[in-house]
Each structure stands twice: as C-alpha cells, then as structure tokens.
mmCIF file of C-alpha atoms and ligand atoms in Angstrom:
data_model
loop_
_atom_site.group_PDB
_atom_site.id
_atom_site.type_symbol
_atom_site.label_atom_id
_atom_site.label_comp_id
_atom_site.label_asym_id
_atom_site.label_seq_id
_atom_site.Cartn_x
_atom_site.Cartn_y
_atom_site.Cartn_z
ATOM 1 C CA MET A 1016 18.529 7.402 14.524
ATOM 2 C CA PRO A 1017 17.099 3.992 15.491
ATOM 3 C CA THR A 1018 19.274 0.921 15.030
ATOM 4 C CA ASN A 1019 18.322 -1.790 12.573
ATOM 5 C CA THR A 1020 17.424 -5.217 13.928
ATOM 6 C CA PRO A 1021 16.656 -6.946 10.615
ATOM 7 C CA ASP A 1022 14.922 -10.011 12.044
ATOM 8 C CA PRO A 1023 11.312 -9.386 13.189
ATOM 9 C CA ALA A 1024 11.324 -12.785 14.910
ATOM 10 C CA ALA A 1025 14.112 -11.506 17.138
ATOM 11 C CA ALA A 1026 11.760 -8.721 18.156
ATOM 12 C CA GLY A 1027 9.050 -11.253 19.074
ATOM 13 C CA LEU A 1028 6.987 -10.741 15.899
ATOM 14 C CA SER A 1029 5.736 -13.363 13.477
ATOM 15 C CA SER A 1030 7.225 -12.848 10.017
ATOM 16 C CA GLY A 1031 5.159 -10.715 7.633
ATOM 17 C CA PRO A 1032 3.153 -11.953 4.630
ATOM 18 C CA GLY A 1033 5.225 -13.741 1.990
ATOM 19 C CA SER A 1034 8.451 -13.570 3.997
ATOM 20 C CA VAL A 1035 9.261 -17.117 2.867
ATOM 21 C CA PHE A 1036 8.705 -17.957 -0.812
ATOM 22 C CA ASN A 1037 5.930 -20.507 -1.290
ATOM 23 C CA PRO A 1038 4.144 -20.487 -4.654
ATOM 24 C CA ALA A 1039 1.431 -22.783 -3.252
ATOM 25 C CA GLN A 1040 0.366 -20.096 -0.751
ATOM 26 C CA ALA A 1041 -1.567 -17.054 -2.011
ATOM 27 C CA VAL A 1042 0.025 -13.787 -0.834
ATOM 28 C CA PRO A 1043 -1.496 -10.288 -0.854
ATOM 29 C CA TRP A 1044 0.464 -8.706 -3.710
ATOM 30 C CA ARG A 1045 -0.015 -11.656 -6.053
ATOM 31 C CA THR A 1046 -3.756 -11.941 -5.359
ATOM 32 C CA TYR A 1047 -3.951 -8.180 -5.921
ATOM 33 C CA GLY A 1048 -1.910 -8.663 -9.099
ATOM 34 C CA ALA A 1049 -4.185 -11.491 -10.263
ATOM 35 C CA LEU A 1050 -7.182 -9.155 -9.850
ATOM 36 C CA LEU A 1051 -5.381 -6.661 -12.115
ATOM 37 C CA GLY A 1052 -4.526 -9.290 -14.707
ATOM 38 C CA ALA A 1053 -0.827 -9.628 -13.842
ATOM 39 C CA LYS A 1054 0.873 -12.505 -15.604
ATOM 40 C CA ASP A 1055 3.454 -13.308 -12.905
ATOM 41 C CA THR A 1056 1.085 -14.948 -10.423
ATOM 42 C CA PHE A 1057 0.673 -18.585 -9.393
ATOM 43 C CA ALA A 1058 -2.399 -20.835 -9.444
ATOM 44 C CA ALA A 1059 -2.979 -20.315 -5.684
ATOM 45 C CA ASP A 1060 -3.096 -16.527 -6.186
ATOM 46 C CA ARG A 1061 -5.451 -16.734 -9.163
ATOM 47 C CA GLU A 1062 -7.719 -19.114 -7.264
ATOM 48 C CA ALA A 1063 -7.700 -16.756 -4.257
ATOM 49 C CA ALA A 1064 -8.620 -13.812 -6.511
ATOM 50 C CA ALA A 1065 -11.472 -15.788 -8.100
ATOM 51 C CA GLU A 1066 -12.715 -16.949 -4.704
ATOM 52 C CA MET A 1067 -12.702 -13.352 -3.359
ATOM 53 C CA CYS A 1068 -14.805 -12.260 -6.360
ATOM 54 C CA ARG A 1069 -17.241 -15.120 -5.673
ATOM 55 C CA THR A 1070 -17.468 -14.400 -1.928
ATOM 56 C CA LEU A 1071 -17.890 -10.646 -2.416
ATOM 57 C CA HIS A 1072 -20.693 -11.166 -4.921
ATOM 58 C CA GLY A 1073 -22.119 -7.863 -6.066
ATOM 59 C CA VAL A 1074 -18.904 -6.003 -5.230
ATOM 60 C CA PRO A 1075 -16.886 -4.959 -8.310
ATOM 61 C CA VAL A 1076 -13.668 -6.323 -6.777
ATOM 62 C CA LYS A 1077 -11.498 -5.946 -9.879
ATOM 63 C CA GLU A 1078 -12.631 -2.369 -10.551
ATOM 64 C CA VAL A 1079 -12.137 -1.372 -6.919
ATOM 65 C CA THR A 1080 -8.629 -2.876 -6.994
ATOM 66 C CA ARG A 1081 -7.787 -1.068 -10.232
ATOM 67 C CA GLU A 1082 -9.113 2.161 -8.766
ATOM 68 C CA ASN A 1083 -6.841 1.788 -5.725
ATOM 69 C CA ALA A 1084 -3.839 1.487 -8.031
ATOM 70 C CA ALA A 1085 -4.987 4.371 -10.249
ATOM 71 C CA ALA A 1086 -5.579 6.707 -7.288
ATOM 72 C CA LEU A 1087 -2.061 6.025 -5.959
ATOM 73 C CA ILE A 1088 -0.680 6.849 -9.406
ATOM 74 C CA ARG A 1089 -2.601 10.149 -9.394
ATOM 75 C CA ALA A 1090 -1.336 10.992 -5.897
ATOM 76 C CA VAL A 1091 2.315 10.299 -6.776
ATOM 77 C CA HIS A 1092 2.005 12.235 -10.037
ATOM 78 C CA LEU A 1093 0.544 15.208 -8.166
ATOM 79 C CA LEU A 1094 3.083 15.170 -5.326
ATOM 80 C CA ALA A 1095 6.090 14.757 -7.625
ATOM 81 C CA GLY A 1096 4.682 17.591 -9.740
ATOM 82 C CA GLN A 1097 4.534 19.712 -6.592
ATOM 83 C CA GLY A 1098 8.274 19.213 -6.149
ATOM 84 C CA HIS A 1099 8.613 16.147 -3.914
ATOM 85 C CA THR A 1100 11.731 14.158 -4.721
ATOM 86 C CA GLN A 1101 11.857 11.529 -1.946
ATOM 87 C CA PHE A 1102 9.368 8.646 -1.712
ATOM 88 C CA ALA A 1103 8.983 5.642 0.576
ATOM 89 C CA ASP A 1104 6.516 3.038 -0.719
ATOM 90 C CA LEU A 1105 5.863 0.958 2.405
ATOM 91 C CA GLY A 1106 4.113 -2.336 1.683
ATOM 92 C CA GLY A 1107 4.630 -1.362 -1.929
ATOM 93 C CA GLY A 1108 4.251 -4.877 -3.367
ATOM 94 C CA ARG A 1109 5.556 -5.715 -6.850
ATOM 95 C CA PRO A 1110 5.922 -2.590 -9.015
ATOM 96 C CA MET A 1111 3.069 -2.414 -11.560
ATOM 97 C CA ASN A 1112 5.459 -1.921 -14.483
ATOM 98 C CA ARG A 1113 2.546 -2.169 -16.947
ATOM 99 C CA LEU A 1114 2.374 -5.933 -16.244
ATOM 100 C CA ASN A 1115 -1.403 -5.762 -15.914
ATOM 101 C CA ASP A 1116 -4.563 -5.553 -17.987
ATOM 102 C CA ASP A 1117 -4.826 -1.759 -17.670
ATOM 103 C CA ASN A 1118 -1.230 -0.986 -18.581
ATOM 104 C CA LEU A 1119 -0.763 0.740 -15.233
ATOM 105 C CA PRO A 1120 2.778 2.074 -14.718
ATOM 106 C CA ASP A 1121 4.660 1.642 -11.455
ATOM 107 C CA LEU A 1122 4.744 4.490 -8.970
ATOM 108 C CA ALA A 1123 8.527 4.899 -9.070
ATOM 109 C CA THR A 1124 8.387 5.580 -12.816
ATOM 110 C CA VAL A 1125 5.478 7.999 -12.418
ATOM 111 C CA ALA A 1126 7.558 9.996 -9.916
ATOM 112 C CA GLU A 1127 10.670 9.784 -12.099
ATOM 113 C CA ALA A 1128 8.818 11.303 -15.057
ATOM 114 C CA GLU A 1129 8.237 14.441 -12.964
ATOM 115 C CA GLN A 1130 11.451 14.323 -10.934
ATOM 116 C CA PRO A 1131 14.267 12.506 -12.785
ATOM 117 C CA ALA A 1132 16.508 12.632 -9.688
ATOM 118 C CA ARG A 1133 13.882 11.238 -7.324
ATOM 119 C CA GLN A 1134 14.921 8.862 -4.538
ATOM 120 C CA TRP A 1135 12.649 5.831 -4.131
ATOM 121 C CA LEU A 1136 12.492 3.317 -1.287
ATOM 122 C CA LEU A 1137 10.321 0.223 -1.783
ATOM 123 C CA LEU A 1138 9.810 -1.794 1.397
ATOM 124 C CA ASP A 1139 7.771 -4.975 1.748
ATOM 125 C CA SER A 1140 7.767 -8.150 3.847
ATOM 126 C CA ASP A 1141 7.192 -10.361 0.790
ATOM 127 C CA VAL A 1142 10.331 -11.885 -0.691
ATOM 128 C CA SER A 1143 8.755 -12.361 -4.153
ATOM 129 C CA ALA A 1144 7.640 -8.698 -4.261
ATOM 130 C CA VAL A 1145 11.071 -7.512 -3.186
ATOM 131 C CA THR A 1146 12.898 -9.757 -5.656
ATOM 132 C CA ALA A 1147 10.681 -8.555 -8.509
ATOM 133 C CA GLY A 1148 11.078 -4.969 -7.277
ATOM 134 C CA ARG A 1149 14.878 -5.228 -7.473
ATOM 135 C CA ALA A 1150 14.698 -6.668 -10.985
ATOM 136 C CA LEU A 1151 12.106 -4.214 -12.321
ATOM 137 C CA LEU A 1152 13.183 -0.961 -10.692
ATOM 138 C CA GLY A 1153 16.922 -1.240 -10.069
ATOM 139 C CA GLY A 1154 18.983 1.704 -11.204
ATOM 140 C CA GLU A 1155 19.818 5.078 -9.779
ATOM 141 C CA GLY A 1156 17.984 6.361 -6.773
ATOM 142 C CA VAL A 1157 16.097 3.151 -5.960
ATOM 143 C CA ALA A 1158 16.445 0.983 -2.856
ATOM 144 C CA VAL A 1159 14.395 -2.148 -2.219
ATOM 145 C CA VAL A 1160 14.254 -3.550 1.311
ATOM 146 C CA GLN A 1161 12.556 -6.641 2.721
ATOM 147 C CA GLN A 1162 11.130 -5.650 6.071
ATOM 148 C CA ASP A 1163 8.037 -6.141 8.202
ATOM 149 C CA LEU A 1164 6.184 -2.894 8.861
ATOM 150 C CA ARG A 1165 5.553 -3.997 12.433
ATOM 151 C CA HIS A 1166 9.275 -4.002 13.062
ATOM 152 C CA LEU A 1167 9.628 -0.281 13.571
ATOM 153 C CA PRO A 1168 13.400 -0.083 14.177
ATOM 154 C CA GLY A 1169 13.936 -1.905 10.872
ATOM 155 C CA VAL A 1170 11.515 0.381 9.021
ATOM 156 C CA MET A 1171 13.078 3.521 10.450
ATOM 157 C CA ALA A 1172 16.592 2.251 9.669
ATOM 158 C CA ALA A 1173 15.531 1.653 6.040
ATOM 159 C CA LEU A 1174 14.164 5.194 5.807
ATOM 160 C CA HIS A 1175 17.304 6.721 7.311
ATOM 161 C CA GLY A 1176 19.569 4.449 5.292
ATOM 162 C CA HIS A 1177 18.132 5.415 1.915
ATOM 163 C CA LEU A 1178 16.541 8.841 2.223
ATOM 164 C CA ASP A 1179 17.570 12.206 3.625
ATOM 165 C CA MET A 1180 15.204 12.322 6.588
ATOM 166 C CA SER A 1181 16.086 15.944 7.323
ATOM 167 C CA ARG A 1182 14.062 16.793 4.187
ATOM 168 C CA PRO A 1183 10.415 16.056 3.308
ATOM 169 C CA VAL A 1184 9.520 12.519 2.260
ATOM 170 C CA VAL A 1185 6.311 11.214 0.683
ATOM 171 C CA VAL A 1186 5.334 7.997 2.488
ATOM 172 C CA ILE A 1187 2.910 5.764 0.584
ATOM 173 C CA LEU A 1188 0.898 3.175 2.526
ATOM 174 C CA GLY A 1189 -1.221 1.718 -0.273
ATOM 175 C CA ALA A 1190 -3.663 -1.035 0.671
ATOM 176 C CA VAL A 1191 -1.451 -2.240 3.492
ATOM 177 C CA LEU A 1192 -2.588 -0.806 6.838
ATOM 178 C CA HIS A 1193 -5.563 -3.192 6.814
ATOM 179 C CA PHE A 1194 -3.061 -6.045 7.292
ATOM 180 C CA LEU A 1195 -2.017 -4.543 10.632
ATOM 181 C CA THR A 1196 -4.013 -4.485 13.856
ATOM 182 C CA MET A 1197 -5.176 -1.039 14.921
ATOM 183 C CA PRO A 1198 -2.424 -0.730 17.595
ATOM 184 C CA GLU A 1199 0.214 -1.835 15.045
ATOM 185 C CA ALA A 1200 -1.046 0.660 12.443
ATOM 186 C CA GLN A 1201 -1.185 3.425 15.041
ATOM 187 C CA LEU A 1202 2.344 2.701 16.279
ATOM 188 C CA LEU A 1203 3.649 2.832 12.706
ATOM 189 C CA LEU A 1204 1.974 6.185 12.030
ATOM 190 C CA ASP A 1205 3.192 7.584 15.354
ATOM 191 C CA ALA A 1206 6.747 6.490 14.537
ATOM 192 C CA LEU A 1207 6.500 8.071 11.081
ATOM 193 C CA TRP A 1208 5.156 11.301 12.562
ATOM 194 C CA ALA A 1209 8.104 11.408 14.973
ATOM 195 C CA GLU A 1210 10.686 10.677 12.284
ATOM 196 C CA LEU A 1211 9.444 12.679 9.296
ATOM 197 C CA ALA A 1212 10.577 16.231 8.565
ATOM 198 C CA SER A 1213 8.053 19.039 8.352
ATOM 199 C CA GLY A 1214 6.493 19.176 4.878
ATOM 200 C CA SER A 1215 6.463 15.384 4.543
ATOM 201 C CA VAL A 1216 3.280 13.798 3.225
ATOM 202 C CA VAL A 1217 1.612 10.463 4.003
ATOM 203 C CA VAL A 1218 -0.678 8.825 1.423
ATOM 204 C CA VAL A 1219 -2.990 6.078 2.697
ATOM 205 C CA THR A 1220 -5.486 3.808 0.961
ATOM 206 C CA HIS A 1221 -7.393 1.447 3.236
ATOM 207 C CA LEU A 1222 -10.043 -1.225 2.798
ATOM 208 C CA THR A 1223 -13.433 -0.317 4.224
ATOM 209 C CA GLY A 1224 -16.725 -2.138 4.598
ATOM 210 C CA GLU A 1225 -18.542 1.172 4.335
ATOM 211 C CA GLY A 1226 -21.467 0.973 1.958
ATOM 212 C CA ALA A 1227 -21.421 -2.816 1.774
ATOM 213 C CA ASP A 1228 -23.606 -5.424 3.388
ATOM 214 C CA PRO A 1229 -21.883 -6.238 6.763
ATOM 215 C CA ASP A 1230 -22.400 -10.007 6.311
ATOM 216 C CA THR A 1231 -20.704 -9.879 2.920
ATOM 217 C CA VAL A 1232 -17.795 -7.875 4.360
ATOM 218 C CA GLN A 1233 -17.410 -10.369 7.199
ATOM 219 C CA ALA A 1234 -17.538 -13.298 4.778
ATOM 220 C CA GLY A 1235 -14.921 -11.572 2.599
ATOM 221 C CA ALA A 1236 -12.520 -11.036 5.513
ATOM 222 C CA LYS A 1237 -13.005 -14.644 6.619
ATOM 223 C CA ALA A 1238 -12.341 -15.977 3.100
ATOM 224 C CA TYR A 1239 -9.246 -13.767 2.802
ATOM 225 C CA ARG A 1240 -7.891 -15.189 6.074
ATOM 226 C CA THR A 1241 -8.539 -18.767 4.969
ATOM 227 C CA LEU A 1242 -6.965 -18.265 1.534
ATOM 228 C CA HIS A 1243 -3.894 -16.298 2.662
ATOM 229 C CA GLY A 1244 -3.401 -17.432 6.259
ATOM 230 C CA ILE A 1245 -3.251 -13.829 7.469
ATOM 231 C CA ASP A 1246 -5.722 -11.433 9.076
ATOM 232 C CA ILE A 1247 -7.272 -8.543 7.206
ATOM 233 C CA TYR A 1248 -9.144 -5.699 8.891
ATOM 234 C CA PRO A 1249 -11.630 -3.682 6.783
ATOM 235 C CA ARG A 1250 -12.283 -0.546 8.882
ATOM 236 C CA THR A 1251 -14.890 2.148 9.243
ATOM 237 C CA ARG A 1252 -14.457 5.668 7.922
ATOM 238 C CA GLN A 1253 -14.087 6.863 11.512
ATOM 239 C CA GLU A 1254 -11.265 4.399 12.228
ATOM 240 C CA ILE A 1255 -9.466 5.197 8.969
ATOM 241 C CA THR A 1256 -9.820 8.931 9.641
ATOM 242 C CA GLY A 1257 -8.491 8.375 13.182
ATOM 243 C CA LEU A 1258 -5.249 6.986 11.733
ATOM 244 C CA ALA A 1259 -4.539 10.461 10.308
ATOM 245 C CA ALA A 1260 -5.033 12.169 13.686
ATOM 246 C CA ARG A 1261 -1.480 13.444 14.195
ATOM 247 C CA PHE A 1262 -1.172 14.699 10.623
ATOM 248 C CA ASP A 1263 -2.938 17.573 8.837
ATOM 249 C CA LEU A 1264 -5.392 16.181 6.302
ATOM 250 C CA ARG A 1265 -5.085 17.737 2.860
ATOM 251 C CA PRO A 1266 -8.197 18.450 0.796
ATOM 252 C CA PRO A 1267 -10.389 16.639 -0.126
ATOM 253 C CA GLY A 1268 -10.030 14.840 3.261
ATOM 254 C CA VAL A 1269 -11.016 11.194 3.629
ATOM 255 C CA VAL A 1270 -12.585 10.068 0.366
ATOM 256 C CA GLN A 1271 -13.167 6.981 -1.733
ATOM 257 C CA THR A 1272 -10.248 6.430 -4.083
ATOM 258 C CA ILE A 1273 -12.494 7.233 -7.045
ATOM 259 C CA GLU A 1274 -13.039 10.700 -5.548
ATOM 260 C CA TYR A 1275 -9.354 11.538 -5.213
ATOM 261 C CA GLU A 1276 -8.195 13.797 -8.055
ATOM 262 C CA PRO A 1277 -10.735 12.201 -10.407
ATOM 263 C CA PRO A 1278 -9.317 11.704 -13.882
ATOM 264 C CA ASP A 1279 -10.985 13.722 -16.616
ATOM 265 C CA ALA A 1280 -10.399 10.980 -19.156
ATOM 266 C CA GLY A 1281 -10.460 7.216 -19.185
ATOM 267 C CA PRO A 1282 -13.024 4.685 -17.998
ATOM 268 C CA ALA A 1283 -15.798 5.931 -15.721
ATOM 269 C CA PRO A 1284 -15.212 5.077 -12.055
ATOM 270 C CA VAL A 1285 -17.322 2.258 -10.646
ATOM 271 C CA PRO A 1286 -19.051 3.152 -7.376
ATOM 272 C CA GLY A 1287 -19.301 0.550 -4.631
ATOM 273 C CA PRO A 1288 -17.631 -0.533 -1.397
ATOM 274 C CA HIS A 1289 -14.107 0.625 -1.551
ATOM 275 C CA PHE A 1290 -10.777 1.700 -0.425
ATOM 276 C CA LEU A 1291 -10.908 4.964 1.460
ATOM 277 C CA MET A 1292 -8.022 7.324 0.925
ATOM 278 C CA TRP A 1293 -6.376 10.219 2.689
ATOM 279 C CA VAL A 1294 -3.373 12.398 2.003
ATOM 280 C CA ALA A 1295 -2.004 14.267 5.005
ATOM 281 C CA GLU A 1296 0.953 16.455 5.861
ATOM 282 C CA ARG A 1297 3.464 16.426 8.694
ATOM 283 C CA SER A 1298 3.448 20.091 9.756
HETATM 284 C C1 LIG B 2289 -2.546 -5.440 -1.523
HETATM 285 S S1 LIG B 2289 -0.823 -5.260 -1.660
HETATM 286 C C2 LIG B 2289 -0.712 -3.531 -2.074
HETATM 287 C C3 LIG B 2289 0.524 -3.204 -2.857
HETATM 288 C C4 LIG B 2289 0.705 -1.710 -3.173
HETATM 289 N N1 LIG B 2289 0.930 -0.936 -1.958
HETATM 290 C C5 LIG B 2289 -0.477 -1.137 -3.926
HETATM 291 O O1 LIG B 2289 -1.353 -0.513 -3.314
HETATM 292 O O2 LIG B 2289 -0.525 -1.326 -5.135
HETATM 293 C C6 LIG B 2289 -0.323 -5.223 0.060
HETATM 294 C C7 LIG B 2289 1.188 -5.304 0.245
HETATM 295 O O3 LIG B 2289 1.472 -5.086 1.637
HETATM 296 C C8 LIG B 2289 2.479 -6.002 2.025
HETATM 297 N N2 LIG B 2289 2.387 -6.230 3.491
HETATM 298 C C9 LIG B 2289 1.337 -6.709 4.183
HETATM 299 N N3 LIG B 2289 1.630 -6.768 5.496
HETATM 300 C C10 LIG B 2289 2.904 -6.308 5.626
HETATM 301 C C11 LIG B 2289 3.778 -6.133 6.718
HETATM 302 N N4 LIG B 2289 3.425 -6.467 7.965
HETATM 303 N N5 LIG B 2289 5.006 -5.621 6.488
HETATM 304 C C12 LIG B 2289 5.402 -5.291 5.223
HETATM 305 N N6 LIG B 2289 4.609 -5.436 4.139
HETATM 306 C C13 LIG B 2289 3.385 -5.947 4.337
HETATM 307 C C14 LIG B 2289 2.178 -7.263 1.237
HETATM 308 O O4 LIG B 2289 3.284 -8.124 1.161
HETATM 309 C C15 LIG B 2289 1.769 -6.676 -0.101
HETATM 310 O O5 LIG B 2289 2.862 -6.526 -0.951
#
C-alpha cells in the first residue's frame, strides 16, 4: 500500500483548485454550483458562471451542467442497484444535497437509498467543498478527504484508508479530468487500474469541444482560465476514449451524458456540445 504524503507541494506540485479558501476567487465547484442555482456561492463564482454563459453564446451551458449531474446520479443509482457498496467520488465537489434549482440529490444519498451500508469516500482539493461535504454528508460510512488528484500517493492512501480495496470499488471522476493535463489524467487512471480489485468500475464525465465551433470552445477555455486562474482542457472524443484504454468499456461506450441511461420521465434533454461519458470495468 502506498504511503501518504499529504502535502502536494512537498511532492513538487502546485496546490489544487480551491486549496486555500478565498471567496473573491471563483473555483470550479462553486461556478458549477452557480450554474445549477446553488445558493452557497459567492459573487465571484456567480460572475464567472454568467461570464461563461456569455462567452459560450449559443451553448446551453446550464442545461449541459445539469445533465452532467443528472447522468452521474443515474450511473450511481444503477451501480448501487447492481450491488456495489463502495464508492470513491474523486473531485466530487460539494454534495448536491438538493441545494440547487433542480432539486438534485447528492450521489452519496442516491447510493445509500439502494445500499444502506454503503461506504463513501469524497475527495477534493477544494477546502470549501470538503468543509461543506463534511457538514452535509457526515455520518456512518462517509469519509471526506482534502487531496490533490495529482498527488497519487495521497489519493491511494485515502482509498486504502477508507475502503476495502480487496473488493470492488466504484470510482467516480465527474467533470474533473479536464482540470488535469493528459499525462496527469493518464497517470491517475493507470494508478487506479493498478490499485483497484477486479469488478471495480470507473465512471467518467469529461468536457468536450465536439460538436461546437472551435473558436467558441477556445474562447471558453481561455475565459475559464482567466476567471479561475487554472487550466481547463476540453478534449476530443478520441482523447476521452483513450483515457479508458486499460479498462473494459461497458455499454453504451463513450456517449454524451444525455445518452447515458436516458430517463424516461422529466425534462427533455437538450442537445449541444457536452460532457462525454464512459463507464468502464477493471477486469
Ligand atoms: C466541476 S466540479 C465537478 C464536481 C462533481 N464531480 C460533479 O460532477 O458534480 C470539479 C471538481 O473537481 C475538483 N478538482 C479539480 N482539480 C482537482 C485536483 N487536481 N485535485 C482534486 N480535485 C480537483 C474541483 O475542486 C471541483 O470540486
């Protein structure tokens, strides 16, 4: 089992998004929350969300964001229903907890409804997400850890410290791999592949520019960097598919989030440039 070195700076890495609390600086989970109508955001986050909608004119940013959250809920519901009891939500952000316009529940509660004894690990670099996570989730079977996903020994130590890694784990990487460079994302997935037991499942949603005007996508990434002070990497379908290479893709393969287990009730999905999604198994 790898040892935990809790300080990414000691490993030569910059600290991850939101690692120091600063309400004047927009951070990914709060901008994401502002797009979903969350009430616990700051002016900088709401301004960043509004500016992203302006820059990505023609792209239904709020609907695409909501659809990312809804697809993750469907995936967790399905996997818990199939008998999975251990979950690691890496880059999980602040639990939804119905604190949004669409009354979306948090993933830990969705899993708990199917598996009351489920074990849940929420890991994020952002101190405000982690603090809210501890307050909102708490209770039996939940661990919340502040860690940078690029600090692999720390991530692996959190997994081993809170889950039984000799048994299958569902790893959720929702809307987070696009904050890592391709080598960083690949290293994380390689490390997960090496550490996870057979039967484990990885769920990924990832920003893509597919289907959108390239100039608009470029302008969006540039605006995101300016507003948040961090890089964001929308990727092609081929690149996002490549991240699953060591795992066995489950049907329906690499799809837009709106195509994953489409709900038979509720608002009609809005097509457009999107998050792509895959669910894959560690054989
Ligand atoms: C857009 S939010 C998505 C939240 C949640 N996974 C979802 O899909 O609803 C991205 C999250 O990834 C986290 N994040 C980004 N880069 C990270 C890193 N290097 N290490 C850990 N967390 C990171 C952010 O702090 C944020 O909470």
